[in-house]
Amino acid sequence: VHCTLLSLCACFIKCFLFFPSVSSNPFDRIIGGQEVTPYSLKYQVSLQSLYGFSFCGGSLIHSRWILTAAHCHVPLFFMKAVIGEHSLDTDEGYEQTFRIVRYVIHPRFESWTLNNDIMLLKLNRPARLNAYVGTVQLPKYRSELQDDEECVVSGWGVTDIYRYSLSNTLQAATISVIPVNECNSKYGGKITKGMFCAAKTGKDSCQGDSGGPLVCNGVLEGIVSWGRSCGDERFPGVYTKVSVYRPWIDYYLYYF
């Protein structure tokens, strides 16, 4: 599990924003990343409290649906989704803000292991797809990533492991897929078929970007889920493997 900074983050969310369901395990920040070109990651979503605190990320996969981590679940009336965002504290005129009218947590989600850490959120209206807002491609069912394949993880989380303050602008880092056996040896066999690992020395996701996208060659392969420490090559970040859940995702996209 994450250490002191994560505990502080979880406490802040629970005690001050009244979000009772936030896990004590999530990743929340991009370590070793850089500010992205504004609106270049058009699928990036900021999940926020009604007061504008960005507590999780997500990905727009359909004009009405967001894909995120199940441990980001909070009561619907406490959250909103903002797409077309770059700077959190500036109204740039391209943002689209939505209420969430339905959430679908994977029926086999385990909060204690974060297995099946995946959730769908339905928007109250379709997003307007334009130069600033767009969807990301989903992987084919059970498609496999190559070891050492480079991917991009993004979010508004903390950028310095020694400070806890969210980045104002959207950040991204390029990291590499870690062999499953290697990652499992680091985590004592806790990596399931619905997970994979990725990292690069000094680069990682961590407290604040839970639920955010990990995109490889333009395809949403991972969801920021959990890990131990931040930017530490001994403990790579763990991501939900989206390809495993493609039939479950498609069922809700096309029938609801």
PDB file of N, CA and C in Angstrom, residues 117-219:
ATOM      1  N   ASP A 117     -10.406  -3.707 -10.706  1.00  0.00           N
ATOM      2  CA  ASP A 117     -10.545  -2.295 -10.322  1.00  0.00           C
ATOM      3  C   ASP A 117     -10.947  -1.463 -11.537  1.00  0.00           C
ATOM      4  N   ILE A 118     -12.221  -1.553 -11.884  1.00  0.00           N
ATOM      5  CA  ILE A 118     -12.710  -0.890 -13.093  1.00  0.00           C
ATOM      6  C   ILE A 118     -14.162  -0.473 -12.894  1.00  0.00           C
ATOM      7  N   MET A 119     -14.510   0.694 -13.439  1.00  0.00           N
ATOM      8  CA  MET A 119     -15.854   1.243 -13.254  1.00  0.00           C
ATOM      9  C   MET A 119     -16.216   2.096 -14.462  1.00  0.00           C
ATOM     10  N   LEU A 120     -17.483   2.042 -14.838  1.00  0.00           N
ATOM     11  CA  LEU A 120     -18.037   2.890 -15.889  1.00  0.00           C
ATOM     12  C   LEU A 120     -18.895   3.981 -15.268  1.00  0.00           C
ATOM     13  N   LEU A 121     -18.812   5.186 -15.823  1.00  0.00           N
ATOM     14  CA  LEU A 121     -19.637   6.311 -15.388  1.00  0.00           C
ATOM     15  C   LEU A 121     -20.414   6.836 -16.588  1.00  0.00           C
ATOM     16  N   LYS A 122     -21.727   6.978 -16.431  1.00  0.00           N
ATOM     17  CA  LYS A 122     -22.550   7.487 -17.525  1.00  0.00           C
ATOM     18  C   LYS A 122     -22.832   8.970 -17.320  1.00  0.00           C
ATOM     19  N   LEU A 123     -22.607   9.759 -18.374  1.00  0.00           N
ATOM     20  CA  LEU A 123     -22.816  11.202 -18.313  1.00  0.00           C
ATOM     21  C   LEU A 123     -24.293  11.541 -18.485  1.00  0.00           C
ATOM     22  N   ASN A 124     -24.680  12.705 -17.973  1.00  0.00           N
ATOM     23  CA  ASN A 124     -26.080  13.115 -18.057  1.00  0.00           C
ATOM     24  C   ASN A 124     -26.488  13.546 -19.468  1.00  0.00           C
ATOM     25  N   ARG A 125     -25.494  13.764 -20.332  1.00  0.00           N
ATOM     26  CA  ARG A 125     -25.763  14.119 -21.726  1.00  0.00           C
ATOM     27  C   ARG A 125     -24.521  13.739 -22.543  1.00  0.00           C
ATOM     28  N   PRO A 126     -24.644  13.632 -23.854  1.00  0.00           N
ATOM     29  CA  PRO A 126     -23.469  13.290 -24.665  1.00  0.00           C
ATOM     30  C   PRO A 126     -22.440  14.418 -24.653  1.00  0.00           C
ATOM     31  N   ALA A 127     -21.183  14.042 -24.616  1.00  0.00           N
ATOM     32  CA  ALA A 127     -20.107  15.024 -24.753  1.00  0.00           C
ATOM     33  C   ALA A 127     -20.061  15.509 -26.202  1.00  0.00           C
ATOM     34  N   ARG A 128     -19.727  16.774 -26.394  1.00  0.00           N
ATOM     35  CA  ARG A 128     -19.530  17.324 -27.733  1.00  0.00           C
ATOM     36  C   ARG A 128     -18.096  17.017 -28.164  1.00  0.00           C
ATOM     37  N   LEU A 129     -17.935  16.183 -29.155  1.00  0.00           N
ATOM     38  CA  LEU A 129     -16.607  15.809 -29.625  1.00  0.00           C
ATOM     39  C   LEU A 129     -16.112  16.870 -30.600  1.00  0.00           C
ATOM     40  N   ASN A 130     -14.957  17.444 -30.288  1.00  0.00           N
ATOM     41  CA  ASN A 130     -14.434  18.550 -31.087  1.00  0.00           C
ATOM     42  C   ASN A 130     -12.909  18.571 -31.005  1.00  0.00           C
ATOM     43  N   ALA A 131     -12.297  19.715 -31.237  1.00  0.00           N
ATOM     44  CA  ALA A 131     -10.837  19.822 -31.223  1.00  0.00           C
ATOM     45  C   ALA A 131     -10.251  19.683 -29.828  1.00  0.00           C
ATOM     46  N   TYR A 132     -11.098  19.738 -28.794  1.00  0.00           N
ATOM     47  CA  TYR A 132     -10.618  19.721 -27.414  1.00  0.00           C
ATOM     48  C   TYR A 132     -11.075  18.499 -26.629  1.00  0.00           C
ATOM     49  N   VAL A 133     -12.103  17.850 -27.115  1.00  0.00           N
ATOM     50  CA  VAL A 133     -12.686  16.684 -26.437  1.00  0.00           C
ATOM     51  C   VAL A 133     -12.852  15.553 -27.444  1.00  0.00           C
ATOM     52  N   GLY A 134     -12.366  14.363 -27.088  1.00  0.00           N
ATOM     53  CA  GLY A 134     -12.496  13.213 -27.975  1.00  0.00           C
ATOM     54  C   GLY A 134     -12.420  11.914 -27.193  1.00  0.00           C
ATOM     55  N   THR A 135     -12.754  10.831 -27.843  1.00  0.00           N
ATOM     56  CA  THR A 135     -12.705   9.517 -27.201  1.00  0.00           C
ATOM     57  C   THR A 135     -11.361   8.842 -27.483  1.00  0.00           C
ATOM     58  N   VAL A 136     -11.042   7.835 -26.664  1.00  0.00           N
ATOM     59  CA  VAL A 136      -9.828   7.049 -26.857  1.00  0.00           C
ATOM     60  C   VAL A 136     -10.217   5.640 -27.291  1.00  0.00           C
ATOM     61  N   GLN A 137      -9.404   5.044 -28.117  1.00  0.00           N
ATOM     62  CA  GLN A 137      -9.676   3.699 -28.628  1.00  0.00           C
ATOM     63  C   GLN A 137      -9.491   2.655 -27.538  1.00  0.00           C
ATOM     64  N   LEU A 138     -10.391   1.670 -27.518  1.00  0.00           N
ATOM     65  CA  LEU A 138     -10.286   0.555 -26.583  1.00  0.00           C
ATOM     66  C   LEU A 138      -9.498  -0.592 -27.214  1.00  0.00           C
ATOM     67  N   PRO A 139      -8.832  -1.405 -26.397  1.00  0.00           N
ATOM     68  CA  PRO A 139      -8.090  -2.550 -26.936  1.00  0.00           C
ATOM     69  C   PRO A 139      -9.030  -3.681 -27.334  1.00  0.00           C
ATOM     70  N   LYS A 140      -8.539  -4.575 -28.164  1.00  0.00           N
ATOM     71  CA  LYS A 140      -9.298  -5.775 -28.494  1.00  0.00           C
ATOM     72  C   LYS A 140      -9.321  -6.702 -27.282  1.00  0.00           C
ATOM     73  N   TYR A 141     -10.352  -7.525 -27.227  1.00  0.00           N
ATOM     74  CA  TYR A 141     -10.508  -8.456 -26.110  1.00  0.00           C
ATOM     75  C   TYR A 141      -9.286  -9.357 -25.988  1.00  0.00           C
ATOM     76  N   ARG A 142      -8.716  -9.369 -24.782  1.00  0.00           N
ATOM     77  CA  ARG A 142      -7.577 -10.208 -24.424  1.00  0.00           C
ATOM     78  C   ARG A 142      -6.326  -9.961 -25.274  1.00  0.00           C
ATOM     79  N   SER A 143      -6.246  -8.794 -25.900  1.00  0.00           N
ATOM     80  CA  SER A 143      -5.008  -8.461 -26.605  1.00  0.00           C
ATOM     81  C   SER A 143      -3.892  -8.300 -25.581  1.00  0.00           C
ATOM     82  N   GLU A 144      -2.675  -8.626 -25.978  1.00  0.00           N
ATOM     83  CA  GLU A 144      -1.548  -8.620 -25.051  1.00  0.00           C
ATOM     84  C   GLU A 144      -0.577  -7.490 -25.361  1.00  0.00           C
ATOM     85  N   LEU A 145      -0.032  -6.906 -24.314  1.00  0.00           N
ATOM     86  CA  LEU A 145       1.011  -5.898 -24.452  1.00  0.00           C
ATOM     87  C   LEU A 145       2.369  -6.579 -24.545  1.00  0.00           C
ATOM     88  N   GLN A 146       3.277  -5.930 -25.222  1.00  0.00           N
ATOM     89  CA  GLN A 146       4.636  -6.440 -25.315  1.00  0.00           C
ATOM     90  C   GLN A 146       5.461  -5.944 -24.132  1.00  0.00           C
ATOM     91  N   ASP A 147       6.317  -6.792 -23.599  1.00  0.00           N
ATOM     92  CA  ASP A 147       7.236  -6.348 -22.551  1.00  0.00           C
ATOM     93  C   ASP A 147       8.081  -5.189 -23.078  1.00  0.00           C
ATOM     94  N   ASP A 148       8.282  -4.194 -22.237  1.00  0.00           N
ATOM     95  CA  ASP A 148       9.060  -2.993 -22.562  1.00  0.00           C
ATOM     96  C   ASP A 148       8.346  -2.047 -23.522  1.00  0.00           C
ATOM     97  N   GLU A 149       7.102  -2.334 -23.878  1.00  0.00           N
ATOM     98  CA  GLU A 149       6.341  -1.412 -24.723  1.00  0.00           C
ATOM     99  C   GLU A 149       6.150  -0.089 -23.988  1.00  0.00           C
ATOM    100  N   GLU A 150       6.344   1.017 -24.706  1.00  0.00           N
ATOM    101  CA  GLU A 150       6.231   2.335 -24.087  1.00  0.00           C
ATOM    102  C   GLU A 150       4.788   2.824 -24.128  1.00  0.00           C
ATOM    103  N   CYS A 151       4.360   3.410 -23.015  1.00  0.00           N
ATOM    104  CA  CYS A 151       2.993   3.901 -22.861  1.00  0.00           C
ATOM    105  C   CYS A 151       3.031   5.259 -22.164  1.00  0.00           C
ATOM    106  N   VAL A 152       1.932   5.993 -22.259  1.00  0.00           N
ATOM    107  CA  VAL A 152       1.841   7.317 -21.647  1.00  0.00           C
ATOM    108  C   VAL A 152       0.774   7.308 -20.562  1.00  0.00           C
ATOM    109  N   VAL A 153       1.162   7.700 -19.350  1.00  0.00           N
ATOM    110  CA  VAL A 153       0.225   7.847 -18.239  1.00  0.00           C
ATOM    111  C   VAL A 153       0.070   9.336 -17.964  1.00  0.00           C
ATOM    112  N   SER A 154      -1.151   9.764 -17.649  1.00  0.00           N
ATOM    113  CA  SER A 154      -1.397  11.205 -17.516  1.00  0.00           C
ATOM    114  C   SER A 154      -2.352  11.517 -16.377  1.00  0.00           C
ATOM    115  N   GLY A 155      -2.266  12.759 -15.897  1.00  0.00           N
ATOM    116  CA  GLY A 155      -3.154  13.215 -14.831  1.00  0.00           C
ATOM    117  C   GLY A 155      -2.702  14.528 -14.233  1.00  0.00           C
ATOM    118  N   TRP A 156      -3.464  14.977 -13.233  1.00  0.00           N
ATOM    119  CA  TRP A 156      -3.180  16.246 -12.559  1.00  0.00           C
ATOM    120  C   TRP A 156      -2.606  16.042 -11.160  1.00  0.00           C
ATOM    121  N   GLY A 157      -2.071  14.884 -10.888  1.00  0.00           N
ATOM    122  CA  GLY A 157      -1.603  14.603  -9.537  1.00  0.00           C
ATOM    123  C   GLY A 157      -0.327  15.333  -9.174  1.00  0.00           C
ATOM    124  N   VAL A 158       0.152  15.029  -7.976  1.00  0.00           N
ATOM    125  CA  VAL A 158       1.369  15.640  -7.453  1.00  0.00           C
ATOM    126  C   VAL A 158       2.556  15.231  -8.315  1.00  0.00           C
ATOM    127  N   THR A 159       3.495  16.147  -8.540  1.00  0.00           N
ATOM    128  CA  THR A 159       4.648  15.885  -9.401  1.00  0.00           C
ATOM    129  C   THR A 159       5.942  15.707  -8.625  1.00  0.00           C
ATOM    130  N   ASP A 160       5.905  15.909  -7.311  1.00  0.00           N
ATOM    131  CA  ASP A 160       7.106  15.813  -6.476  1.00  0.00           C
ATOM    132  C   ASP A 160       6.770  14.941  -5.275  1.00  0.00           C
ATOM    133  N   ILE A 161       7.521  13.846  -5.070  1.00  0.00           N
ATOM    134  CA  ILE A 161       7.203  12.910  -3.992  1.00  0.00           C
ATOM    135  C   ILE A 161       7.405  13.519  -2.612  1.00  0.00           C
ATOM    136  N   TYR A 162       8.083  14.665  -2.537  1.00  0.00           N
ATOM    137  CA  TYR A 162       8.350  15.274  -1.239  1.00  0.00           C
ATOM    138  C   TYR A 162       7.351  16.372  -0.898  1.00  0.00           C
ATOM    139  N   ARG A 163       6.406  16.626  -1.816  1.00  0.00           N
ATOM    140  CA  ARG A 163       5.396  17.652  -1.555  1.00  0.00           C
ATOM    141  C   ARG A 163       4.041  17.077  -1.927  1.00  0.00           C
ATOM    142  N   TYR A 164       3.002  17.486  -1.187  1.00  0.00           N
ATOM    143  CA  TYR A 164       1.673  17.048  -1.591  1.00  0.00           C
ATOM    144  C   TYR A 164       0.853  18.256  -2.005  1.00  0.00           C
ATOM    145  N   SER A 165       0.911  18.557  -3.285  1.00  0.00           N
ATOM    146  CA  SER A 165       0.047  19.571  -3.872  1.00  0.00           C
ATOM    147  C   SER A 165      -0.180  19.161  -5.314  1.00  0.00           C
ATOM    148  N   LEU A 166      -1.425  19.237  -5.752  1.00  0.00           N
ATOM    149  CA  LEU A 166      -1.761  18.789  -7.091  1.00  0.00           C
ATOM    150  C   LEU A 166      -1.130  19.688  -8.140  1.00  0.00           C
ATOM    151  N   SER A 167      -0.799  19.092  -9.277  1.00  0.00           N
ATOM    152  CA  SER A 167      -0.354  19.887 -10.411  1.00  0.00           C
ATOM    153  C   SER A 167      -1.539  20.681 -10.939  1.00  0.00           C
ATOM    154  N   ASN A 168      -1.312  21.927 -11.293  1.00  0.00           N
ATOM    155  CA  ASN A 168      -2.377  22.748 -11.841  1.00  0.00           C
ATOM    156  C   ASN A 168      -2.672  22.374 -13.294  1.00  0.00           C
ATOM    157  N   THR A 169      -1.641  21.913 -14.012  1.00  0.00           N
ATOM    158  CA  THR A 169      -1.800  21.591 -15.423  1.00  0.00           C
ATOM    159  C   THR A 169      -1.645  20.090 -15.658  1.00  0.00           C
ATOM    160  N   LEU A 170      -2.241  19.612 -16.731  1.00  0.00           N
ATOM    161  CA  LEU A 170      -2.202  18.187 -17.050  1.00  0.00           C
ATOM    162  C   LEU A 170      -0.771  17.746 -17.349  1.00  0.00           C
ATOM    163  N   GLN A 171      -0.340  16.686 -16.671  1.00  0.00           N
ATOM    164  CA  GLN A 171       1.007  16.146 -16.809  1.00  0.00           C
ATOM    165  C   GLN A 171       0.947  14.756 -17.437  1.00  0.00           C
ATOM    166  N   ALA A 172       2.057  14.354 -18.062  1.00  0.00           N
ATOM    167  CA  ALA A 172       2.151  13.003 -18.620  1.00  0.00           C
ATOM    168  C   ALA A 172       3.582  12.505 -18.512  1.00  0.00           C
ATOM    169  N   ALA A 173       3.732  11.189 -18.437  1.00  0.00           N
ATOM    170  CA  ALA A 173       5.052  10.560 -18.391  1.00  0.00           C
ATOM    171  C   ALA A 173       5.031   9.317 -19.272  1.00  0.00           C
ATOM    172  N   THR A 174       6.142   9.062 -19.932  1.00  0.00           N
ATOM    173  CA  THR A 174       6.291   7.852 -20.739  1.00  0.00           C
ATOM    174  C   THR A 174       6.957   6.771 -19.900  1.00  0.00           C
ATOM    175  N   ILE A 175       6.285   5.640 -19.773  1.00  0.00           N
ATOM    176  CA  ILE A 175       6.794   4.531 -18.967  1.00  0.00           C
ATOM    177  C   ILE A 175       6.721   3.248 -19.793  1.00  0.00           C
ATOM    178  N   SER A 176       7.297   2.170 -19.284  1.00  0.00           N
ATOM    179  CA  SER A 176       7.381   0.921 -20.049  1.00  0.00           C
ATOM    180  C   SER A 176       6.695  -0.228 -19.326  1.00  0.00           C
ATOM    181  N   VAL A 177       6.114  -1.132 -20.109  1.00  0.00           N
ATOM    182  CA  VAL A 177       5.455  -2.320 -19.562  1.00  0.00           C
ATOM    183  C   VAL A 177       6.512  -3.253 -18.963  1.00  0.00           C
ATOM    184  N   ILE A 178       6.225  -3.755 -17.763  1.00  0.00           N
ATOM    185  CA  ILE A 178       7.127  -4.647 -17.035  1.00  0.00           C
ATOM    186  C   ILE A 178       6.637  -6.089 -17.196  1.00  0.00           C
ATOM    187  N   PRO A 179       7.528  -7.062 -17.435  1.00  0.00           N
ATOM    188  CA  PRO A 179       7.090  -8.463 -17.515  1.00  0.00           C
ATOM    189  C   PRO A 179       6.294  -8.879 -16.279  1.00  0.00           C
ATOM    190  N   VAL A 180       5.215  -9.622 -16.490  1.00  0.00           N
ATOM    191  CA  VAL A 180       4.322 -10.001 -15.394  1.00  0.00           C
ATOM    192  C   VAL A 180       5.060 -10.783 -14.314  1.00  0.00           C
ATOM    193  N   ASN A 181       5.880 -11.734 -14.706  1.00  0.00           N
ATOM    194  CA  ASN A 181       6.603 -12.538 -13.714  1.00  0.00           C
ATOM    195  C   ASN A 181       7.511 -11.675 -12.849  1.00  0.00           C
ATOM    196  N   GLU A 182       8.171 -10.718 -13.480  1.00  0.00           N
ATOM    197  CA  GLU A 182       9.052  -9.811 -12.739  1.00  0.00           C
ATOM    198  C   GLU A 182       8.255  -8.975 -11.749  1.00  0.00           C
ATOM    199  N   CYS A 183       7.108  -8.463 -12.198  1.00  0.00           N
ATOM    200  CA  CYS A 183       6.282  -7.635 -11.314  1.00  0.00           C
ATOM    201  C   CYS A 183       5.691  -8.464 -10.183  1.00  0.00           C
ATOM    202  N   ASN A 184       5.257  -9.675 -10.497  1.00  0.00           N
ATOM    203  CA  ASN A 184       4.681 -10.542  -9.471  1.00  0.00           C
ATOM    204  C   ASN A 184       5.694 -10.878  -8.385  1.00  0.00           C
ATOM    205  N   SER A 185       6.948 -11.006  -8.773  1.00  0.00           N
ATOM    206  CA  SER A 185       7.981 -11.298  -7.775  1.00  0.00           C
ATOM    207  C   SER A 185       8.182 -10.127  -6.825  1.00  0.00           C
ATOM    208  N   LYS A 186       7.938  -8.922  -7.305  1.00  0.00           N
ATOM    209  CA  LYS A 186       8.094  -7.731  -6.467  1.00  0.00           C
ATOM    210  C   LYS A 186       6.906  -7.543  -5.529  1.00  0.00           C
ATOM    211  N   TYR A 187       5.747  -8.059  -5.937  1.00  0.00           N
ATOM    212  CA  TYR A 187       4.526  -7.864  -5.157  1.00  0.00           C
ATOM    213  C   TYR A 187       4.004  -9.157  -4.532  1.00  0.00           C
ATOM    214  N   GLY A 188       4.836 -10.154  -4.436  1.00  0.00           N
ATOM    215  CA  GLY A 188       4.453 -11.375  -3.735  1.00  0.00           C
ATOM    216  C   GLY A 188       3.301 -12.127  -4.355  1.00  0.00           C
ATOM    217  N   GLY A 189       3.220 -12.131  -5.681  1.00  0.00           N
ATOM    218  CA  GLY A 189       2.186 -12.907  -6.361  1.00  0.00           C
ATOM    219  C   GLY A 189       0.818 -12.268  -6.384  1.00  0.00           C
ATOM    220  N   LYS A 190       0.708 -10.964  -6.151  1.00  0.00           N
ATOM    221  CA  LYS A 190      -0.596 -10.299  -6.070  1.00  0.00           C
ATOM    222  C   LYS A 190      -1.102  -9.775  -7.413  1.00  0.00           C
ATOM    223  N   ILE A 191      -0.304  -9.932  -8.465  1.00  0.00           N
ATOM    224  CA  ILE A 191      -0.710  -9.435  -9.778  1.00  0.00           C
ATOM    225  C   ILE A 191      -1.594 -10.478 -10.454  1.00  0.00           C
ATOM    226  N   THR A 192      -2.852 -10.134 -10.687  1.00  0.00           N
ATOM    227  CA  THR A 192      -3.824 -11.060 -11.269  1.00  0.00           C
ATOM    228  C   THR A 192      -3.860 -10.916 -12.793  1.00  0.00           C
ATOM    229  N   LYS A 193      -4.709 -11.719 -13.430  1.00  0.00           N
ATOM    230  CA  LYS A 193      -4.856 -11.652 -14.886  1.00  0.00           C
ATOM    231  C   LYS A 193      -5.485 -10.338 -15.337  1.00  0.00           C
ATOM    232  N   GLY A 194      -6.120  -9.642 -14.416  1.00  0.00           N
ATOM    233  CA  GLY A 194      -6.733  -8.357 -14.741  1.00  0.00           C
ATOM    234  C   GLY A 194      -5.841  -7.171 -14.444  1.00  0.00           C
ATOM    235  N   MET A 195      -4.550  -7.421 -14.229  1.00  0.00           N
ATOM    236  CA  MET A 195      -3.594  -6.357 -13.908  1.00  0.00           C
ATOM    237  C   MET A 195      -2.340  -6.500 -14.770  1.00  0.00           C
ATOM    238  N   PHE A 196      -1.605  -5.402 -14.899  1.00  0.00           N
ATOM    239  CA  PHE A 196      -0.247  -5.454 -15.429  1.00  0.00           C
ATOM    240  C   PHE A 196       0.535  -4.301 -14.816  1.00  0.00           C
ATOM    241  N   CYS A 197       1.841  -4.315 -15.004  1.00  0.00           N
ATOM    242  CA  CYS A 197       2.704  -3.323 -14.364  1.00  0.00           C
ATOM    243  C   CYS A 197       3.458  -2.510 -15.402  1.00  0.00           C
ATOM    244  N   ALA A 198       3.742  -1.265 -15.056  1.00  0.00           N
ATOM    245  CA  ALA A 198       4.524  -0.395 -15.931  1.00  0.00           C
ATOM    246  C   ALA A 198       5.230   0.641 -15.083  1.00  0.00           C
ATOM    247  N   ALA A 199       6.421   1.019 -15.508  1.00  0.00           N
ATOM    248  CA  ALA A 199       7.197   2.023 -14.772  1.00  0.00           C
ATOM    249  C   ALA A 199       8.434   2.382 -15.579  1.00  0.00           C
ATOM    250  N   LYS A 200       9.125   3.389 -15.131  1.00  0.00           N
ATOM    251  CA  LYS A 200      10.451   3.750 -15.615  1.00  0.00           C
ATOM    252  C   LYS A 200      11.104   4.498 -14.480  1.00  0.00           C
ATOM    253  N   THR A 201      12.393   4.305 -14.298  1.00  0.00           N
ATOM    254  CA  THR A 201      13.090   4.910 -13.167  1.00  0.00           C
ATOM    255  C   THR A 201      12.773   6.395 -13.063  1.00  0.00           C
ATOM    256  N   GLY A 202      12.249   6.789 -11.903  1.00  0.00           N
ATOM    257  CA  GLY A 202      11.942   8.191 -11.653  1.00  0.00           C
ATOM    258  C   GLY A 202      10.637   8.668 -12.242  1.00  0.00           C
ATOM    259  N   LYS A 203       9.891   7.757 -12.924  1.00  0.00           N
ATOM    260  CA  LYS A 203       8.615   8.139 -13.522  1.00  0.00           C
ATOM    261  C   LYS A 203       7.547   7.161 -13.062  1.00  0.00           C
ATOM    262  N   ASP A 204       6.378   7.698 -12.708  1.00  0.00           N
ATOM    263  CA  ASP A 204       5.346   6.832 -12.153  1.00  0.00           C
ATOM    264  C   ASP A 204       4.061   7.627 -12.003  1.00  0.00           C
ATOM    265  N   SER A 205       2.964   6.904 -11.747  1.00  0.00           N
ATOM    266  CA  SER A 205       1.737   7.531 -11.277  1.00  0.00           C
ATOM    267  C   SER A 205       1.704   7.317  -9.776  1.00  0.00           C
ATOM    268  N   CYS A 206       0.963   8.151  -9.066  1.00  0.00           N
ATOM    269  CA  CYS A 206       0.920   8.032  -7.610  1.00  0.00           C
ATOM    270  C   CYS A 206      -0.306   8.772  -7.089  1.00  0.00           C
ATOM    271  N   GLN A 207      -0.320   9.202  -5.814  1.00  0.00           N
ATOM    272  CA  GLN A 207      -1.531   9.776  -5.213  1.00  0.00           C
ATOM    273  C   GLN A 207      -2.132  10.929  -6.022  1.00  0.00           C
ATOM    274  N   GLY A 208      -3.417  10.800  -6.487  1.00  0.00           N
ATOM    275  CA  GLY A 208      -4.163  11.862  -7.161  1.00  0.00           C
ATOM    276  C   GLY A 208      -4.637  11.530  -8.545  1.00  0.00           C
ATOM    277  N   ASP A 209      -4.014  10.555  -9.228  1.00  0.00           N
ATOM    278  CA  ASP A 209      -4.371  10.235 -10.607  1.00  0.00           C
ATOM    279  C   ASP A 209      -5.035   8.878 -10.756  1.00  0.00           C
ATOM    280  N   SER A 210      -5.505   8.300  -9.681  1.00  0.00           N
ATOM    281  CA  SER A 210      -6.233   7.034  -9.743  1.00  0.00           C
ATOM    282  C   SER A 210      -7.321   7.101 -10.802  1.00  0.00           C
ATOM    283  N   GLY A 211      -7.499   6.004 -11.515  1.00  0.00           N
ATOM    284  CA  GLY A 211      -8.546   5.942 -12.519  1.00  0.00           C
ATOM    285  C   GLY A 211      -8.163   6.528 -13.855  1.00  0.00           C
ATOM    286  N   GLY A 212      -7.013   7.184 -13.921  1.00  0.00           N
ATOM    287  CA  GLY A 212      -6.586   7.835 -15.146  1.00  0.00           C
ATOM    288  C   GLY A 212      -6.076   6.860 -16.193  1.00  0.00           C
ATOM    289  N   PRO A 213      -5.823   7.365 -17.408  1.00  0.00           N
ATOM    290  CA  PRO A 213      -5.463   6.496 -18.528  1.00  0.00           C
ATOM    291  C   PRO A 213      -3.983   6.161 -18.620  1.00  0.00           C
ATOM    292  N   LEU A 214      -3.713   4.936 -19.074  1.00  0.00           N
ATOM    293  CA  LEU A 214      -2.396   4.532 -19.556  1.00  0.00           C
ATOM    294  C   LEU A 214      -2.615   4.120 -21.006  1.00  0.00           C
ATOM    295  N   VAL A 215      -2.057   4.893 -21.927  1.00  0.00           N
ATOM    296  CA  VAL A 215      -2.322   4.714 -23.351  1.00  0.00           C
ATOM    297  C   VAL A 215      -1.052   4.258 -24.060  1.00  0.00           C
ATOM    298  N   CYS A 216      -1.170   3.181 -24.827  1.00  0.00           N
ATOM    299  CA  CYS A 216      -0.040   2.612 -25.565  1.00  0.00           C
ATOM    300  C   CYS A 216      -0.391   2.609 -27.052  1.00  0.00           C
ATOM    301  N   ASN A 217       0.378   3.333 -27.844  1.00  0.00           N
ATOM    302  CA  ASN A 217       0.129   3.413 -29.291  1.00  0.00           C
ATOM    303  C   ASN A 217      -1.310   3.815 -29.599  1.00  0.00           C
ATOM    304  N   GLY A 218      -1.818   4.778 -28.835  1.00  0.00           N
ATOM    305  CA  GLY A 218      -3.147   5.309 -29.082  1.00  0.00           C
ATOM    306  C   GLY A 218      -4.291   4.484 -28.535  1.00  0.00           C
ATOM    307  N   VAL A 219      -3.987   3.412 -27.803  1.00  0.00           N
ATOM    308  CA  VAL A 219      -5.021   2.515 -27.278  1.00  0.00           C
ATOM    309  C   VAL A 219      -5.018   2.554 -25.754  1.00  0.00           C
TER     310      VAL A 219
END
